[in-house]
PDB file of C-alpha atoms in Angstrom:
ATOM      1  CA  UNK U   1      -0.232  -0.477  -0.244  1.00  0.00           C
ATOM      2  CA  UNK U   2       1.361   3.299  -1.124  1.00  0.00           C
ATOM      3  CA  UNK U   3       2.054   5.984   1.423  1.00  0.00           C
ATOM      4  CA  UNK U   4      -0.113   9.042   1.637  1.00  0.00           C
ATOM      5  CA  UNK U   5       1.698  12.136   2.526  1.00  0.00           C
ATOM      6  CA  UNK U   6       0.081  15.586   3.753  1.00  0.00           C
ATOM      7  CA  UNK U   7       1.981  18.135   1.871  1.00  0.00           C
ATOM      8  CA  UNK U   8       1.658  21.622   3.818  1.00  0.00           C
ATOM      9  CA  UNK U   9       3.737  24.655   3.903  1.00  0.00           C
ATOM     10  CA  UNK U  10       6.097  23.160   5.352  1.00  0.00           C
ATOM     11  CA  UNK U  11       7.547  21.630   2.577  1.00  0.00           C
ATOM     12  CA  UNK U  12       8.088  25.223   0.909  1.00  0.00           C
ATOM     13  CA  UNK U  13      11.747  25.328   0.157  1.00  0.00           C
ATOM     14  CA  UNK U  14      12.531  21.557   0.073  1.00  0.00           C
ATOM     15  CA  UNK U  15      14.314  19.909  -2.345  1.00  0.00           C
ATOM     16  CA  UNK U  16      13.041  17.619  -4.678  1.00  0.00           C
ATOM     17  CA  UNK U  17      15.324  14.635  -5.251  1.00  0.00           C
ATOM     18  CA  UNK U  18      14.774  11.961  -8.291  1.00  0.00           C
ATOM     19  CA  UNK U  19      15.040   8.327  -7.363  1.00  0.00           C
ATOM     20  CA  UNK U  20      18.725   8.544  -8.999  1.00  0.00           C
ATOM     21  CA  UNK U  21      19.753  10.784  -6.382  1.00  0.00           C
ATOM     22  CA  UNK U  22      19.768  13.990  -8.840  1.00  0.00           C
ATOM     23  CA  UNK U  23      18.017  17.120  -7.242  1.00  0.00           C
ATOM     24  CA  UNK U  24      15.382  18.011  -9.866  1.00  0.00           C
ATOM     25  CA  UNK U  25      14.358  21.693  -8.153  1.00  0.00           C
ATOM     26  CA  UNK U  26      12.844  22.890  -5.167  1.00  0.00           C
ATOM     27  CA  UNK U  27       9.414  23.422  -4.001  1.00  0.00           C
ATOM     28  CA  UNK U  28       8.463  26.713  -3.711  1.00  0.00           C
ATOM     29  CA  UNK U  29       4.992  26.853  -3.133  1.00  0.00           C
ATOM     30  CA  UNK U  30       1.607  24.755  -1.554  1.00  0.00           C
ATOM     31  CA  UNK U  31      -1.788  25.391  -3.326  1.00  0.00           C
ATOM     32  CA  UNK U  32      -4.248  23.300  -2.192  1.00  0.00           C
ATOM     33  CA  UNK U  33      -2.491  20.220  -0.652  1.00  0.00           C
ATOM     34  CA  UNK U  34       0.021  20.260  -3.866  1.00  0.00           C
ATOM     35  CA  UNK U  35       3.394  21.257  -3.619  1.00  0.00           C
ATOM     36  CA  UNK U  36       4.914  23.359  -6.823  1.00  0.00           C
ATOM     37  CA  UNK U  37       8.854  22.760  -8.093  1.00  0.00           C
ATOM     38  CA  UNK U  38      10.443  25.172  -9.722  1.00  0.00           C
ATOM     39  CA  UNK U  39      12.213  23.059 -12.218  1.00  0.00           C
ATOM     40  CA  UNK U  40      16.336  23.133 -12.251  1.00  0.00           C
ATOM     41  CA  UNK U  41      17.157  24.736 -15.568  1.00  0.00           C
ATOM     42  CA  UNK U  42      19.477  21.898 -16.492  1.00  0.00           C
ATOM     43  CA  UNK U  43      15.864  19.407 -15.898  1.00  0.00           C
ATOM     44  CA  UNK U  44      15.892  17.488 -18.938  1.00  0.00           C
ATOM     45  CA  UNK U  45      12.439  17.741 -20.905  1.00  0.00           C
ATOM     46  CA  UNK U  46      12.369  13.817 -20.855  1.00  0.00           C
ATOM     47  CA  UNK U  47      12.841  13.916 -17.399  1.00  0.00           C
ATOM     48  CA  UNK U  48      10.013  16.353 -17.090  1.00  0.00           C
ATOM     49  CA  UNK U  49       7.823  14.671 -19.559  1.00  0.00           C
ATOM     50  CA  UNK U  50       7.803  11.214 -17.572  1.00  0.00           C
ATOM     51  CA  UNK U  51       6.578  13.124 -14.516  1.00  0.00           C
ATOM     52  CA  UNK U  52       4.100  14.380 -16.763  1.00  0.00           C
ATOM     53  CA  UNK U  53       5.121  18.335 -16.393  1.00  0.00           C
ATOM     54  CA  UNK U  54       3.939  21.021 -19.131  1.00  0.00           C
ATOM     55  CA  UNK U  55       5.550  24.217 -19.375  1.00  0.00           C
ATOM     56  CA  UNK U  56       3.728  26.791 -17.578  1.00  0.00           C
ATOM     57  CA  UNK U  57       4.372  30.353 -17.595  1.00  0.00           C
ATOM     58  CA  UNK U  58       5.478  31.017 -13.852  1.00  0.00           C
ATOM     59  CA  UNK U  59       7.917  27.384 -14.548  1.00  0.00           C
ATOM     60  CA  UNK U  60       6.184  25.942 -11.224  1.00  0.00           C
ATOM     61  CA  UNK U  61       4.915  22.538 -11.718  1.00  0.00           C
ATOM     62  CA  UNK U  62       2.711  20.313  -9.823  1.00  0.00           C
ATOM     63  CA  UNK U  63       4.173  17.643  -7.928  1.00  0.00           C
ATOM     64  CA  UNK U  64       1.548  14.545  -7.651  1.00  0.00           C
ATOM     65  CA  UNK U  65       1.436  12.684  -4.318  1.00  0.00           C
ATOM     66  CA  UNK U  66       1.657   9.344  -6.492  1.00  0.00           C
ATOM     67  CA  UNK U  67       5.320  10.258  -6.915  1.00  0.00           C
ATOM     68  CA  UNK U  68       6.488  10.668  -3.760  1.00  0.00           C
ATOM     69  CA  UNK U  69       8.811   8.156  -2.061  1.00  0.00           C
ATOM     70  CA  UNK U  70       9.937   9.843   1.185  1.00  0.00           C
ATOM     71  CA  UNK U  71       9.617  13.338   2.779  1.00  0.00           C
ATOM     72  CA  UNK U  72      12.059  14.532   5.237  1.00  0.00           C
ATOM     73  CA  UNK U  73      12.928  17.633   6.857  1.00  0.00           C
ATOM     74  CA  UNK U  74      15.374  18.754   4.309  1.00  0.00           C
ATOM     75  CA  UNK U  75      13.750  16.830   0.863  1.00  0.00           C
ATOM     76  CA  UNK U  76      11.095  15.011  -1.057  1.00  0.00           C
ATOM     77  CA  UNK U  77      12.350  12.163  -2.783  1.00  0.00           C
ATOM     78  CA  UNK U  78      10.847  10.552  -5.630  1.00  0.00           C
ATOM     79  CA  UNK U  79       9.841   7.140  -6.562  1.00  0.00           C
ATOM     80  CA  UNK U  80      11.346   5.447  -9.474  1.00  0.00           C
ATOM     81  CA  UNK U  81       9.540   5.788 -12.556  1.00  0.00           C
TER      82      UNK U  81
END
């Protein structure tokens, strides 16, 4: 059974780390329980596509709870895809 996460304003400022250990961005905002990630400029289109992220005007992408493996005090680590 997958763990469910309660995403709060406490997540703002946390690094978002891919399953392979690469840092892919930073949580810049939480809206209605969804973390929005400002993607690292070096993030490839392939990874963005894999996460289902499309370009938005503010360059912050919604992070689906189903993509999250763990949340610590410092980071959000994503599941292996």
